[in-house]
Amino acid sequence: MPNGKPAGVACIHLLNDFKCAIFNKPERPNFCGSLKPNLEMCGDEKHGNAREYAIAWLSNLEHLTKPNH
Ligand code: SF4
């Protein structure tokens, strides 16, 4: 996204099936490729629904790093 992705807004490259439309393409931001999944961010079967866990974790991170928080 030209001016960065605002907190709480889905990336414009996120497809309906939650895959990245530009995965493995040069225009994919370096940050996306450098972000390594880990247990703290992604959760596991002990956390119940892993997707809901990850969305909650990332939403909290966005909230905590939002300008003028
Ligand atoms: S990997 Fe990066 S470019 Fe692709 S959908 Fe996720 S945030 Fe967007």
PDB file of N, CA, C and O in Angstrom, residues 5-69:
ATOM      1  N   LYS A   5       0.014   0.597   5.583  1.00  0.00           N
ATOM      2  CA  LYS A   5      -1.300   0.060   5.926  1.00  0.00           C
ATOM      3  C   LYS A   5      -1.752   0.629   7.269  1.00  0.00           C
ATOM      4  O   LYS A   5      -1.104   0.415   8.282  1.00  0.00           O
ATOM      5  N   PRO A   6      -2.850   1.382   7.254  1.00  0.00           N
ATOM      6  CA  PRO A   6      -3.349   1.890   8.530  1.00  0.00           C
ATOM      7  C   PRO A   6      -3.780   0.755   9.457  1.00  0.00           C
ATOM      8  O   PRO A   6      -4.204  -0.308   8.994  1.00  0.00           O
ATOM      9  N   ALA A   7      -3.662   0.981  10.742  1.00  0.00           N
ATOM     10  CA  ALA A   7      -4.105  -0.017  11.715  1.00  0.00           C
ATOM     11  C   ALA A   7      -5.588  -0.306  11.527  1.00  0.00           C
ATOM     12  O   ALA A   7      -6.383   0.591  11.244  1.00  0.00           O
ATOM     13  N   GLY A   8      -5.944  -1.567  11.626  1.00  0.00           N
ATOM     14  CA  GLY A   8      -7.352  -1.957  11.548  1.00  0.00           C
ATOM     15  C   GLY A   8      -7.883  -2.091  10.135  1.00  0.00           C
ATOM     16  O   GLY A   8      -9.065  -2.380   9.938  1.00  0.00           O
ATOM     17  N   VAL A   9      -7.055  -1.854   9.147  1.00  0.00           N
ATOM     18  CA  VAL A   9      -7.473  -1.947   7.749  1.00  0.00           C
ATOM     19  C   VAL A   9      -6.761  -3.137   7.113  1.00  0.00           C
ATOM     20  O   VAL A   9      -5.544  -3.283   7.248  1.00  0.00           O
ATOM     21  N   ALA A  10      -7.513  -3.990   6.433  1.00  0.00           N
ATOM     22  CA  ALA A  10      -6.903  -5.148   5.780  1.00  0.00           C
ATOM     23  C   ALA A  10      -6.035  -4.696   4.614  1.00  0.00           C
ATOM     24  O   ALA A  10      -6.347  -3.712   3.938  1.00  0.00           O
ATOM     25  N   CYS A  11      -4.963  -5.411   4.384  1.00  0.00           N
ATOM     26  CA  CYS A  11      -4.082  -5.125   3.250  1.00  0.00           C
ATOM     27  C   CYS A  11      -4.878  -5.284   1.947  1.00  0.00           C
ATOM     28  O   CYS A  11      -5.691  -6.204   1.807  1.00  0.00           O
ATOM     29  N   ILE A  12      -4.606  -4.400   0.984  1.00  0.00           N
ATOM     30  CA  ILE A  12      -5.338  -4.465  -0.287  1.00  0.00           C
ATOM     31  C   ILE A  12      -4.980  -5.721  -1.086  1.00  0.00           C
ATOM     32  O   ILE A  12      -5.674  -6.070  -2.032  1.00  0.00           O
ATOM     33  N   HIS A  13      -3.896  -6.395  -0.707  1.00  0.00           N
ATOM     34  CA  HIS A  13      -3.467  -7.604  -1.410  1.00  0.00           C
ATOM     35  C   HIS A  13      -4.009  -8.879  -0.770  1.00  0.00           C
ATOM     36  O   HIS A  13      -3.732  -9.974  -1.261  1.00  0.00           O
ATOM     37  N   LEU A  14      -4.754  -8.746   0.300  1.00  0.00           N
ATOM     38  CA  LEU A  14      -5.305  -9.915   0.980  1.00  0.00           C
ATOM     39  C   LEU A  14      -6.541 -10.409   0.227  1.00  0.00           C
ATOM     40  O   LEU A  14      -7.515  -9.675   0.048  1.00  0.00           O
ATOM     41  N   LEU A  15      -6.485 -11.659  -0.215  1.00  0.00           N
ATOM     42  CA  LEU A  15      -7.598 -12.232  -0.977  1.00  0.00           C
ATOM     43  C   LEU A  15      -8.681 -12.758  -0.044  1.00  0.00           C
ATOM     44  O   LEU A  15      -8.472 -12.897   1.161  1.00  0.00           O
ATOM     45  N   ASN A  16      -9.831 -13.065  -0.611  1.00  0.00           N
ATOM     46  CA  ASN A  16     -10.954 -13.552   0.195  1.00  0.00           C
ATOM     47  C   ASN A  16     -10.637 -14.854   0.928  1.00  0.00           C
ATOM     48  O   ASN A  16     -11.235 -15.130   1.970  1.00  0.00           O
ATOM     49  N   ASP A  17      -9.707 -15.636   0.381  1.00  0.00           N
ATOM     50  CA  ASP A  17      -9.332 -16.885   1.044  1.00  0.00           C
ATOM     51  C   ASP A  17      -8.134 -16.689   1.983  1.00  0.00           C
ATOM     52  O   ASP A  17      -7.504 -17.651   2.402  1.00  0.00           O
ATOM     53  N   PHE A  18      -7.833 -15.408   2.285  1.00  0.00           N
ATOM     54  CA  PHE A  18      -6.763 -15.003   3.214  1.00  0.00           C
ATOM     55  C   PHE A  18      -5.371 -15.310   2.685  1.00  0.00           C
ATOM     56  O   PHE A  18      -4.412 -15.318   3.459  1.00  0.00           O
ATOM     57  N   LYS A  19      -5.249 -15.550   1.395  1.00  0.00           N
ATOM     58  CA  LYS A  19      -3.931 -15.694   0.798  1.00  0.00           C
ATOM     59  C   LYS A  19      -3.482 -14.329   0.269  1.00  0.00           C
ATOM     60  O   LYS A  19      -4.294 -13.432   0.054  1.00  0.00           O
ATOM     61  N   CYS A  20      -2.176 -14.223   0.061  1.00  0.00           N
ATOM     62  CA  CYS A  20      -1.602 -12.972  -0.431  1.00  0.00           C
ATOM     63  C   CYS A  20      -1.606 -12.986  -1.959  1.00  0.00           C
ATOM     64  O   CYS A  20      -1.067 -13.912  -2.575  1.00  0.00           O
ATOM     65  N   ALA A  21      -2.179 -11.940  -2.562  1.00  0.00           N
ATOM     66  CA  ALA A  21      -2.274 -11.869  -4.023  1.00  0.00           C
ATOM     67  C   ALA A  21      -0.924 -11.629  -4.679  1.00  0.00           C
ATOM     68  O   ALA A  21      -0.772 -11.870  -5.885  1.00  0.00           O
ATOM     69  N   ILE A  22       0.063 -11.155  -3.915  1.00  0.00           N
ATOM     70  CA  ILE A  22       1.366 -10.854  -4.520  1.00  0.00           C
ATOM     71  C   ILE A  22       2.476 -11.694  -3.885  1.00  0.00           C
ATOM     72  O   ILE A  22       3.650 -11.330  -3.968  1.00  0.00           O
ATOM     73  N   PHE A  23       2.102 -12.821  -3.277  1.00  0.00           N
ATOM     74  CA  PHE A  23       3.099 -13.701  -2.658  1.00  0.00           C
ATOM     75  C   PHE A  23       4.109 -14.143  -3.707  1.00  0.00           C
ATOM     76  O   PHE A  23       3.756 -14.491  -4.826  1.00  0.00           O
ATOM     77  N   ASN A  24       5.383 -14.083  -3.365  1.00  0.00           N
ATOM     78  CA  ASN A  24       6.488 -14.456  -4.262  1.00  0.00           C
ATOM     79  C   ASN A  24       6.653 -13.508  -5.449  1.00  0.00           C
ATOM     80  O   ASN A  24       7.308 -13.850  -6.427  1.00  0.00           O
ATOM     81  N   LYS A  25       6.052 -12.337  -5.369  1.00  0.00           N
ATOM     82  CA  LYS A  25       6.246 -11.336  -6.427  1.00  0.00           C
ATOM     83  C   LYS A  25       7.134 -10.222  -5.877  1.00  0.00           C
ATOM     84  O   LYS A  25       7.130  -9.946  -4.673  1.00  0.00           O
ATOM     85  N   PRO A  26       7.918  -9.593  -6.746  1.00  0.00           N
ATOM     86  CA  PRO A  26       8.867  -8.578  -6.262  1.00  0.00           C
ATOM     87  C   PRO A  26       8.208  -7.404  -5.559  1.00  0.00           C
ATOM     88  O   PRO A  26       8.829  -6.760  -4.708  1.00  0.00           O
ATOM     89  N   GLU A  27       6.968  -7.104  -5.879  1.00  0.00           N
ATOM     90  CA  GLU A  27       6.312  -5.955  -5.257  1.00  0.00           C
ATOM     91  C   GLU A  27       5.827  -6.229  -3.833  1.00  0.00           C
ATOM     92  O   GLU A  27       5.394  -5.325  -3.134  1.00  0.00           O
ATOM     93  N   ARG A  28       5.926  -7.484  -3.417  1.00  0.00           N
ATOM     94  CA  ARG A  28       5.548  -7.798  -2.030  1.00  0.00           C
ATOM     95  C   ARG A  28       6.551  -7.110  -1.105  1.00  0.00           C
ATOM     96  O   ARG A  28       7.764  -7.250  -1.280  1.00  0.00           O
ATOM     97  N   PRO A  29       6.063  -6.363  -0.105  1.00  0.00           N
ATOM     98  CA  PRO A  29       6.984  -5.643   0.792  1.00  0.00           C
ATOM     99  C   PRO A  29       7.973  -6.588   1.465  1.00  0.00           C
ATOM    100  O   PRO A  29       7.615  -7.703   1.855  1.00  0.00           O
ATOM    101  N   ASN A  30       9.207  -6.117   1.602  1.00  0.00           N
ATOM    102  CA  ASN A  30      10.229  -6.921   2.269  1.00  0.00           C
ATOM    103  C   ASN A  30       9.803  -7.311   3.679  1.00  0.00           C
ATOM    104  O   ASN A  30      10.117  -8.392   4.156  1.00  0.00           O
ATOM    105  N   PHE A  31       9.083  -6.406   4.330  1.00  0.00           N
ATOM    106  CA  PHE A  31       8.654  -6.697   5.691  1.00  0.00           C
ATOM    107  C   PHE A  31       7.821  -7.973   5.751  1.00  0.00           C
ATOM    108  O   PHE A  31       7.990  -8.795   6.652  1.00  0.00           O
ATOM    109  N   CYS A  32       6.948  -8.150   4.772  1.00  0.00           N
ATOM    110  CA  CYS A  32       6.075  -9.331   4.780  1.00  0.00           C
ATOM    111  C   CYS A  32       6.906 -10.611   4.690  1.00  0.00           C
ATOM    112  O   CYS A  32       6.635 -11.575   5.390  1.00  0.00           O
ATOM    113  N   GLY A  33       7.936 -10.578   3.838  1.00  0.00           N
ATOM    114  CA  GLY A  33       8.782 -11.749   3.695  1.00  0.00           C
ATOM    115  C   GLY A  33       9.656 -12.003   4.911  1.00  0.00           C
ATOM    116  O   GLY A  33      10.041 -13.140   5.174  1.00  0.00           O
ATOM    117  N   SER A  34       9.960 -10.932   5.642  1.00  0.00           N
ATOM    118  CA  SER A  34      10.850 -11.089   6.796  1.00  0.00           C
ATOM    119  C   SER A  34      10.100 -11.495   8.058  1.00  0.00           C
ATOM    120  O   SER A  34      10.718 -11.930   9.032  1.00  0.00           O
ATOM    121  N   LEU A  35       8.791 -11.342   8.047  1.00  0.00           N
ATOM    122  CA  LEU A  35       8.001 -11.683   9.239  1.00  0.00           C
ATOM    123  C   LEU A  35       7.897 -13.199   9.366  1.00  0.00           C
ATOM    124  O   LEU A  35       7.288 -13.868   8.532  1.00  0.00           O
ATOM    125  N   LYS A  36       8.533 -13.727  10.379  1.00  0.00           N
ATOM    126  CA  LYS A  36       8.527 -15.172  10.590  1.00  0.00           C
ATOM    127  C   LYS A  36       7.434 -15.562  11.581  1.00  0.00           C
ATOM    128  O   LYS A  36       7.337 -14.973  12.649  1.00  0.00           O
ATOM    129  N   PRO A  37       6.626 -16.553  11.223  1.00  0.00           N
ATOM    130  CA  PRO A  37       5.598 -16.993  12.154  1.00  0.00           C
ATOM    131  C   PRO A  37       6.237 -17.553  13.427  1.00  0.00           C
ATOM    132  O   PRO A  37       7.298 -18.158  13.389  1.00  0.00           O
ATOM    133  N   ASN A  38       5.588 -17.293  14.530  1.00  0.00           N
ATOM    134  CA  ASN A  38       6.073 -17.870  15.783  1.00  0.00           C
ATOM    135  C   ASN A  38       4.881 -18.166  16.694  1.00  0.00           C
ATOM    136  O   ASN A  38       3.771 -17.690  16.466  1.00  0.00           O
ATOM    137  N   LEU A  39       5.140 -18.939  17.705  1.00  0.00           N
ATOM    138  CA  LEU A  39       4.075 -19.404  18.597  1.00  0.00           C
ATOM    139  C   LEU A  39       3.355 -18.258  19.280  1.00  0.00           C
ATOM    140  O   LEU A  39       2.133 -18.265  19.418  1.00  0.00           O
ATOM    141  N   GLU A  40       4.117 -17.230  19.704  1.00  0.00           N
ATOM    142  CA  GLU A  40       3.498 -16.101  20.393  1.00  0.00           C
ATOM    143  C   GLU A  40       2.462 -15.411  19.504  1.00  0.00           C
ATOM    144  O   GLU A  40       1.404 -15.007  19.955  1.00  0.00           O
ATOM    145  N   MET A  41       2.772 -15.269  18.228  1.00  0.00           N
ATOM    146  CA  MET A  41       1.891 -14.561  17.302  1.00  0.00           C
ATOM    147  C   MET A  41       0.785 -15.471  16.761  1.00  0.00           C
ATOM    148  O   MET A  41      -0.361 -15.040  16.632  1.00  0.00           O
ATOM    149  N   CYS A  42       1.125 -16.696  16.465  1.00  0.00           N
ATOM    150  CA  CYS A  42       0.193 -17.571  15.755  1.00  0.00           C
ATOM    151  C   CYS A  42      -0.608 -18.506  16.659  1.00  0.00           C
ATOM    152  O   CYS A  42      -1.660 -19.003  16.254  1.00  0.00           O
ATOM    153  N   GLY A  43      -0.108 -18.756  17.865  1.00  0.00           N
ATOM    154  CA  GLY A  43      -0.802 -19.681  18.754  1.00  0.00           C
ATOM    155  C   GLY A  43      -0.671 -21.117  18.259  1.00  0.00           C
ATOM    156  O   GLY A  43       0.014 -21.403  17.289  1.00  0.00           O
ATOM    157  N   ASP A  44      -1.311 -22.014  18.927  1.00  0.00           N
ATOM    158  CA  ASP A  44      -1.332 -23.414  18.517  1.00  0.00           C
ATOM    159  C   ASP A  44      -2.635 -24.032  19.010  1.00  0.00           C
ATOM    160  O   ASP A  44      -3.535 -23.319  19.447  1.00  0.00           O
ATOM    161  N   GLU A  45      -2.710 -25.352  18.924  1.00  0.00           N
ATOM    162  CA  GLU A  45      -3.972 -26.002  19.278  1.00  0.00           C
ATOM    163  C   GLU A  45      -4.383 -25.745  20.728  1.00  0.00           C
ATOM    164  O   GLU A  45      -5.569 -25.791  21.056  1.00  0.00           O
ATOM    165  N   LYS A  46      -3.450 -25.394  21.582  1.00  0.00           N
ATOM    166  CA  LYS A  46      -3.779 -25.080  22.981  1.00  0.00           C
ATOM    167  C   LYS A  46      -4.553 -23.772  23.093  1.00  0.00           C
ATOM    168  O   LYS A  46      -5.209 -23.513  24.086  1.00  0.00           O
ATOM    169  N   HIS A  47      -4.436 -22.918  22.055  1.00  0.00           N
ATOM    170  CA  HIS A  47      -5.120 -21.632  22.070  1.00  0.00           C
ATOM    171  C   HIS A  47      -6.493 -21.699  21.394  1.00  0.00           C
ATOM    172  O   HIS A  47      -7.112 -20.671  21.153  1.00  0.00           O
ATOM    173  N   GLY A  48      -6.955 -22.882  21.051  1.00  0.00           N
ATOM    174  CA  GLY A  48      -8.260 -23.008  20.399  1.00  0.00           C
ATOM    175  C   GLY A  48      -8.131 -22.654  18.929  1.00  0.00           C
ATOM    176  O   GLY A  48      -7.237 -23.139  18.249  1.00  0.00           O
ATOM    177  N   ASN A  49      -8.997 -21.779  18.441  1.00  0.00           N
ATOM    178  CA  ASN A  49      -8.977 -21.382  17.027  1.00  0.00           C
ATOM    179  C   ASN A  49      -7.746 -20.534  16.764  1.00  0.00           C
ATOM    180  O   ASN A  49      -7.648 -19.394  17.215  1.00  0.00           O
ATOM    181  N   ALA A  50      -6.780 -21.082  16.027  1.00  0.00           N
ATOM    182  CA  ALA A  50      -5.510 -20.398  15.806  1.00  0.00           C
ATOM    183  C   ALA A  50      -5.705 -19.092  15.042  1.00  0.00           C
ATOM    184  O   ALA A  50      -5.032 -18.101  15.315  1.00  0.00           O
ATOM    185  N   ARG A  51      -6.611 -19.076  14.075  1.00  0.00           N
ATOM    186  CA  ARG A  51      -6.806 -17.840  13.312  1.00  0.00           C
ATOM    187  C   ARG A  51      -7.361 -16.732  14.205  1.00  0.00           C
ATOM    188  O   ARG A  51      -6.898 -15.603  14.171  1.00  0.00           O
ATOM    189  N   GLU A  52      -8.358 -17.056  15.017  1.00  0.00           N
ATOM    190  CA  GLU A  52      -8.920 -16.052  15.929  1.00  0.00           C
ATOM    191  C   GLU A  52      -7.858 -15.565  16.911  1.00  0.00           C
ATOM    192  O   GLU A  52      -7.794 -14.378  17.235  1.00  0.00           O
ATOM    193  N   TYR A  53      -7.031 -16.486  17.386  1.00  0.00           N
ATOM    194  CA  TYR A  53      -5.960 -16.109  18.309  1.00  0.00           C
ATOM    195  C   TYR A  53      -5.003 -15.135  17.630  1.00  0.00           C
ATOM    196  O   TYR A  53      -4.641 -14.095  18.200  1.00  0.00           O
ATOM    197  N   ALA A  54      -4.565 -15.450  16.412  1.00  0.00           N
ATOM    198  CA  ALA A  54      -3.610 -14.606  15.694  1.00  0.00           C
ATOM    199  C   ALA A  54      -4.206 -13.238  15.383  1.00  0.00           C
ATOM    200  O   ALA A  54      -3.541 -12.212  15.522  1.00  0.00           O
ATOM    201  N   ILE A  55      -5.472 -13.200  14.975  1.00  0.00           N
ATOM    202  CA  ILE A  55      -6.117 -11.919  14.679  1.00  0.00           C
ATOM    203  C   ILE A  55      -6.188 -11.071  15.936  1.00  0.00           C
ATOM    204  O   ILE A  55      -5.917  -9.860  15.911  1.00  0.00           O
ATOM    205  N   ALA A  56      -6.535 -11.670  17.074  1.00  0.00           N
ATOM    206  CA  ALA A  56      -6.599 -10.930  18.333  1.00  0.00           C
ATOM    207  C   ALA A  56      -5.216 -10.418  18.730  1.00  0.00           C
ATOM    208  O   ALA A  56      -5.060  -9.262  19.153  1.00  0.00           O
ATOM    209  N   TRP A  57      -4.193 -11.253  18.574  1.00  0.00           N
ATOM    210  CA  TRP A  57      -2.827 -10.855  18.933  1.00  0.00           C
ATOM    211  C   TRP A  57      -2.365  -9.701  18.056  1.00  0.00           C
ATOM    212  O   TRP A  57      -1.813  -8.709  18.536  1.00  0.00           O
ATOM    213  N   LEU A  58      -2.580  -9.806  16.743  1.00  0.00           N
ATOM    214  CA  LEU A  58      -2.157  -8.758  15.819  1.00  0.00           C
ATOM    215  C   LEU A  58      -2.973  -7.479  16.007  1.00  0.00           C
ATOM    216  O   LEU A  58      -2.435  -6.374  15.913  1.00  0.00           O
ATOM    217  N   SER A  59      -4.266  -7.617  16.299  1.00  0.00           N
ATOM    218  CA  SER A  59      -5.097  -6.436  16.535  1.00  0.00           C
ATOM    219  C   SER A  59      -4.611  -5.682  17.765  1.00  0.00           C
ATOM    220  O   SER A  59      -4.564  -4.443  17.775  1.00  0.00           O
ATOM    221  N   ASN A  60      -4.227  -6.425  18.799  1.00  0.00           N
ATOM    222  CA  ASN A  60      -3.690  -5.788  20.003  1.00  0.00           C
ATOM    223  C   ASN A  60      -2.382  -5.078  19.683  1.00  0.00           C
ATOM    224  O   ASN A  60      -2.147  -3.956  20.146  1.00  0.00           O
ATOM    225  N   LEU A  61      -1.529  -5.697  18.892  1.00  0.00           N
ATOM    226  CA  LEU A  61      -0.256  -5.081  18.502  1.00  0.00           C
ATOM    227  C   LEU A  61      -0.516  -3.799  17.709  1.00  0.00           C
ATOM    228  O   LEU A  61       0.141  -2.777  17.921  1.00  0.00           O
ATOM    229  N   GLU A  62      -1.489  -3.855  16.789  1.00  0.00           N
ATOM    230  CA  GLU A  62      -1.821  -2.654  16.022  1.00  0.00           C
ATOM    231  C   GLU A  62      -2.313  -1.552  16.951  1.00  0.00           C
ATOM    232  O   GLU A  62      -1.954  -0.385  16.804  1.00  0.00           O
ATOM    233  N   HIS A  63      -3.144  -1.920  17.912  1.00  0.00           N
ATOM    234  CA  HIS A  63      -3.674  -0.940  18.859  1.00  0.00           C
ATOM    235  C   HIS A  63      -2.541  -0.301  19.667  1.00  0.00           C
ATOM    236  O   HIS A  63      -2.485   0.914  19.827  1.00  0.00           O
ATOM    237  N   LEU A  64      -1.628  -1.135  20.147  1.00  0.00           N
ATOM    238  CA  LEU A  64      -0.534  -0.643  20.989  1.00  0.00           C
ATOM    239  C   LEU A  64       0.462   0.211  20.222  1.00  0.00           C
ATOM    240  O   LEU A  64       1.149   1.047  20.825  1.00  0.00           O
ATOM    241  N   THR A  65       0.573   0.029  18.915  1.00  0.00           N
ATOM    242  CA  THR A  65       1.552   0.780  18.120  1.00  0.00           C
ATOM    243  C   THR A  65       0.900   1.872  17.287  1.00  0.00           C
ATOM    244  O   THR A  65       1.577   2.523  16.485  1.00  0.00           O
ATOM    245  N   LYS A  66      -0.397   2.075  17.465  1.00  0.00           N
ATOM    246  CA  LYS A  66      -1.112   3.102  16.713  1.00  0.00           C
ATOM    247  C   LYS A  66      -0.602   4.490  17.129  1.00  0.00           C
ATOM    248  O   LYS A  66      -0.446   4.751  18.325  1.00  0.00           O
ATOM    249  N   PRO A  67      -0.324   5.374  16.146  1.00  0.00           N
ATOM    250  CA  PRO A  67       0.104   6.729  16.511  1.00  0.00           C
ATOM    251  C   PRO A  67      -0.921   7.403  17.423  1.00  0.00           C
ATOM    252  O   PRO A  67      -2.127   7.190  17.279  1.00  0.00           O
ATOM    253  N   ASN A  68      -0.447   8.198  18.342  1.00  0.00           N
ATOM    254  CA  ASN A  68      -1.296   8.901  19.315  1.00  0.00           C
ATOM    255  C   ASN A  68      -2.069   7.953  20.202  1.00  0.00           C
ATOM    256  O   ASN A  68      -3.161   8.255  20.650  1.00  0.00           O
ATOM    257  N   HIS A  69      -1.492   6.745  20.413  1.00  0.00           N
ATOM    258  CA  HIS A  69      -2.152   5.766  21.298  1.00  0.00           C
ATOM    259  C   HIS A  69      -2.190   6.270  22.720  1.00  0.00           C
ATOM    260  O   HIS A  69      -1.336   6.897  23.220  1.00  0.00           O
TER     261      HIS A  69
END
